[in-house]
XYZ file of N, CA, C and O in Angstrom:
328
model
N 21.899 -8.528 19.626
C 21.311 -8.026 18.388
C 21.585 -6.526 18.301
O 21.252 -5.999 19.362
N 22.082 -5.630 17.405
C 22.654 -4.933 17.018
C 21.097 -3.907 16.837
O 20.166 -4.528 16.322
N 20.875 -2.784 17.133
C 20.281 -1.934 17.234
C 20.044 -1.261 15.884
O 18.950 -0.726 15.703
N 20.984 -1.236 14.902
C 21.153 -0.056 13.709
C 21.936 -1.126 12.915
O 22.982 -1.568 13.392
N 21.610 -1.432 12.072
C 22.507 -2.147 10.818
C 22.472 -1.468 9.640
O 21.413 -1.370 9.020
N 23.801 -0.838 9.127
C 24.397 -0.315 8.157
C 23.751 -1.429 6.826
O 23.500 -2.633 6.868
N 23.667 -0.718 6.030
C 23.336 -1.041 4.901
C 23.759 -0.530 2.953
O 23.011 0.323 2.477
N 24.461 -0.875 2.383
C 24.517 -0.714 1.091
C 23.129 -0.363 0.065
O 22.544 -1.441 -0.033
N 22.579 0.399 -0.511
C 21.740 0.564 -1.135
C 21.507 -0.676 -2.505
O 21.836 -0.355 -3.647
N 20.949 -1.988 -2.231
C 20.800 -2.981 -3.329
C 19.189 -3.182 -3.383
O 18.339 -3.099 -2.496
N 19.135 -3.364 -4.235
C 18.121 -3.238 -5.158
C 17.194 -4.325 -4.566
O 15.989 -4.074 -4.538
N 17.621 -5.454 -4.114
C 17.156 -6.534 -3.832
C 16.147 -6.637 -2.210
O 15.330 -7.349 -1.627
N 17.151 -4.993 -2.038
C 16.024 -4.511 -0.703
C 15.083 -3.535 -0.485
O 14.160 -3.355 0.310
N 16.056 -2.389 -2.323
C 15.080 -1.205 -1.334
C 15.108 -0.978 -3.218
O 15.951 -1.073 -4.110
N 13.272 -0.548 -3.078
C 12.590 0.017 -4.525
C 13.428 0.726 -5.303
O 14.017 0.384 -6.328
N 13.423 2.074 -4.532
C 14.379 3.123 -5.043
C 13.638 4.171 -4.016
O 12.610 4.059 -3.348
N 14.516 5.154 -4.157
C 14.555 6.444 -3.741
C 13.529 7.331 -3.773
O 13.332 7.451 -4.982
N 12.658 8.112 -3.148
C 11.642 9.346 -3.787
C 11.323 9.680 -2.605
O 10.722 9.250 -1.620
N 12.352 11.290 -3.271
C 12.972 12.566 -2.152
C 13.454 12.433 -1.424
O 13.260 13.305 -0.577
N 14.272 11.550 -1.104
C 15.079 11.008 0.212
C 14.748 10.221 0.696
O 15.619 9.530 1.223
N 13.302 9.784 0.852
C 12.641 8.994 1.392
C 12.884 7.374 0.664
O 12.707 7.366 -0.555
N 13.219 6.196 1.220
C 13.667 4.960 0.571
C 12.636 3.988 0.656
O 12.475 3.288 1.655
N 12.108 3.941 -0.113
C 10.890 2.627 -0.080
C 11.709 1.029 -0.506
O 12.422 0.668 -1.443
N 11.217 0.432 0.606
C 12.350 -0.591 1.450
C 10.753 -2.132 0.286
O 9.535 -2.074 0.118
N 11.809 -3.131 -0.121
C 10.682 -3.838 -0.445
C 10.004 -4.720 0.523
O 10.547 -5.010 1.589
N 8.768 -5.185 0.174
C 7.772 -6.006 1.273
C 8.357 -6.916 2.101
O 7.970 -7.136 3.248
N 9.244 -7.435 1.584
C 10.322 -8.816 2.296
C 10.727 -8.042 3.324
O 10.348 -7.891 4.486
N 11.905 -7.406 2.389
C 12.556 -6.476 3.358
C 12.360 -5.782 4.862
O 12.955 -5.964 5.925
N 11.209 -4.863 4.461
C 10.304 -4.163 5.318
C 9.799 -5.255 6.568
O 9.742 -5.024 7.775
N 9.556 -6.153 6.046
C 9.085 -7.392 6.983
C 10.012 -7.983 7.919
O 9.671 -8.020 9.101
N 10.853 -8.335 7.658
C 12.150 -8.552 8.342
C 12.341 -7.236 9.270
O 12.006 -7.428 10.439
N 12.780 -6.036 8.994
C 13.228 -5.479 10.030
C 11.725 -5.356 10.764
O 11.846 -5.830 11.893
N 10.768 -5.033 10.605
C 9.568 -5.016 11.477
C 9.617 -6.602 12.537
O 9.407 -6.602 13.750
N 9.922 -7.760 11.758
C 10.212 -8.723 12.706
C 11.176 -8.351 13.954
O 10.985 -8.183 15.158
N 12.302 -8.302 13.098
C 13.885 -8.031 13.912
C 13.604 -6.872 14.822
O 14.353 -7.186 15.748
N 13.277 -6.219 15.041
C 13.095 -4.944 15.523
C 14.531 -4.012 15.517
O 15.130 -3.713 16.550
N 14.946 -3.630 14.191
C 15.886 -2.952 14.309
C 16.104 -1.751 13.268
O 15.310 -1.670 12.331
N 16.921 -1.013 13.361
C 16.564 0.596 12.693
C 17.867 0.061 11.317
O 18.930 -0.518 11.541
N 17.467 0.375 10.314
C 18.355 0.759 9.044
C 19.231 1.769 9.052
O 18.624 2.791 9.373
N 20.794 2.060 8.780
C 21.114 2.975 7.898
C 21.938 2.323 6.764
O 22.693 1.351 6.735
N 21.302 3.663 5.376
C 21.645 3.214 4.855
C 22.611 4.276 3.977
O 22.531 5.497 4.108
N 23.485 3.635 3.111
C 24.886 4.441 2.993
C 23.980 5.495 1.388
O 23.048 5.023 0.737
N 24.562 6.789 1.153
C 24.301 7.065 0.454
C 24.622 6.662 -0.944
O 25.489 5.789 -0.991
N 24.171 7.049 -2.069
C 24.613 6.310 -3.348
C 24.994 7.038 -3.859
O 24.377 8.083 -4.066
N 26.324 6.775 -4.336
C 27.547 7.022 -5.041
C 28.362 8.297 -4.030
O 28.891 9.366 -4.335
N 28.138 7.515 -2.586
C 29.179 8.166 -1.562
C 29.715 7.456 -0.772
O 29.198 7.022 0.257
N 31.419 7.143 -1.374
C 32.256 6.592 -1.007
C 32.828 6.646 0.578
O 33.298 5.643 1.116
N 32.743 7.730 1.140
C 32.454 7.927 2.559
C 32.032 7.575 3.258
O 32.645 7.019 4.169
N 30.335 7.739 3.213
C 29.491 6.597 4.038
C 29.426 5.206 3.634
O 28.517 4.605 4.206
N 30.227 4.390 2.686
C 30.296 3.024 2.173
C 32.008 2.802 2.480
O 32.423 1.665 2.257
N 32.742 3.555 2.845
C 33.664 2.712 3.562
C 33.172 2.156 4.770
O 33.837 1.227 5.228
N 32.320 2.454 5.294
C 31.661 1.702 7.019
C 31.510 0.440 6.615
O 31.649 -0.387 7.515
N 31.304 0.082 5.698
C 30.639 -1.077 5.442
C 31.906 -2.107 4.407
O 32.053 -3.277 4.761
N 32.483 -1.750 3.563
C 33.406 -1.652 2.980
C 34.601 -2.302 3.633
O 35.104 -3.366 3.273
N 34.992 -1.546 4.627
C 35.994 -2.069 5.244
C 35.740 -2.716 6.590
O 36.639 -2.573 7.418
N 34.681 -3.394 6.943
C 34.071 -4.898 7.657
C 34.203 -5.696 6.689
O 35.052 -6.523 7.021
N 33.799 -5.914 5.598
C 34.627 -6.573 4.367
C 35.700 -7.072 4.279
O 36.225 -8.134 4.613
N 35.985 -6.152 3.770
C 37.902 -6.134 3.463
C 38.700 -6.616 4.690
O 39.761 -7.229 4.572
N 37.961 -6.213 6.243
C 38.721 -7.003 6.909
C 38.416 -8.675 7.399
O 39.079 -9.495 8.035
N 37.068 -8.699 6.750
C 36.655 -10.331 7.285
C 37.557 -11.119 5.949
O 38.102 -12.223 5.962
N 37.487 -10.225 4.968
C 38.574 -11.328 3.204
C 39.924 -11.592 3.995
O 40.414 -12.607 4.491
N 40.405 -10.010 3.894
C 41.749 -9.833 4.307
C 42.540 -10.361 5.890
O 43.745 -10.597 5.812
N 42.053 -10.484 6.878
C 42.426 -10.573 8.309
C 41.549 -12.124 8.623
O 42.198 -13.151 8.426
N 40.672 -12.204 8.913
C 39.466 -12.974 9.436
C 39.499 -14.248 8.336
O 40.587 -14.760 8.596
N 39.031 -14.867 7.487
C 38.961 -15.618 6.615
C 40.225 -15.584 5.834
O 40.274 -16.575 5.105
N 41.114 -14.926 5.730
C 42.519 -15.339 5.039
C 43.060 -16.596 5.542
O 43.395 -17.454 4.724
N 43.212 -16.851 7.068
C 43.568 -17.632 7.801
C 43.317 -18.601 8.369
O 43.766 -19.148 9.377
N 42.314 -18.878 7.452
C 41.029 -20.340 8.144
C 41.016 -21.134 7.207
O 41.065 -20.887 6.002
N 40.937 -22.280 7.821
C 40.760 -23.121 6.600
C 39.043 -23.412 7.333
O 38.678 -23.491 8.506
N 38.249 -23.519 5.959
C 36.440 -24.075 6.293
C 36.207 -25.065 5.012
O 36.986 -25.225 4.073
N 35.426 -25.447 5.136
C 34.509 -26.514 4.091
C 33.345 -26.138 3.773
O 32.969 -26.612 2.701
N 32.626 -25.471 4.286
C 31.730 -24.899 4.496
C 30.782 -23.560 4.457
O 31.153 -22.700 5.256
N 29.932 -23.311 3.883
C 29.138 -22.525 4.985
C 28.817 -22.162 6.524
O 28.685 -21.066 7.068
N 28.753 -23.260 6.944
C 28.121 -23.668 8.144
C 29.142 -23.701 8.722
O 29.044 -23.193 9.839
N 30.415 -24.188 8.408
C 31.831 -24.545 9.147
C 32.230 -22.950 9.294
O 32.747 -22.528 10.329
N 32.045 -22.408 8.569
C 32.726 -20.738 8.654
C 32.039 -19.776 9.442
O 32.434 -18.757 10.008
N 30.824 -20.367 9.349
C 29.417 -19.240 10.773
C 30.401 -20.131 11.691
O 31.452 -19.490 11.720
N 30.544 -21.214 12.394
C 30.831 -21.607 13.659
C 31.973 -20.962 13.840
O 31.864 -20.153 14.761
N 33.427 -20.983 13.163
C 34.389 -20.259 13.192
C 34.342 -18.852 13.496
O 35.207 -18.356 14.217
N 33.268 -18.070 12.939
C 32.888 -16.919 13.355
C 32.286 -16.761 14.690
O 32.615 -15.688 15.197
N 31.700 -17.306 15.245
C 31.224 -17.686 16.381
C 32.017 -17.648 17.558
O 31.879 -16.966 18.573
N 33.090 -18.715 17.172
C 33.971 -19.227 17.916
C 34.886 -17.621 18.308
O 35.874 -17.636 19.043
C-alpha cells in the first residue's frame, strides 16, 4: 500500500479550495482515514504537477493495455496483477 497517492483535483472528491486549504468530501475523507494514507494533490490549472499523474495514464493506454487483449473489468485487474 502506497504511502502518498497523487491525486487530480475532481470535484467528486474534494469541495473546493479555501486558502490553500482543500476540503476533501465526507466519502472521501473517510476512505483515506480508513486507508491510512496521505494525499497529494496536483495543483489546478498546473500542467507540471499533473503530468505525474498524466503520464501513468498515457502509459497504462499507450504501453500496458495497448497489448492485451481483456473482456473485462475483472480480466484486466488480474492482468495487472499478473
Amino acid at each position: 500500500m502506497p504511502k502518498t497517492i497523487v491525486y487530480d483535483q475532481d470535484k467528486t472528491m474534494f469541495v473546493k479550495e479555501n486558502l490553500g486549504d482543500i476540503i476533501k468530501t465526507d466519502l472521501f475523507q473517510k476512505y483515506i482515514n480508513t486507508m491510512n494514507f496521505k494525499v497529494h494533490l496536483c495543483r489546478a490549472f498546473d500542467p507540471q504537477s499533473k503530468g505525474i499523474i498524466e503520464a501513468v495514464v498515457k502509459f497504462v493506454k499507450n504501453n500496458f493495455a495497448k497489448h492485451r487483449v481483456f473482456t473485462n473489468i475483472d480480466d484486466f485487474n488480474a492482468l495487472c496483477l499478473d
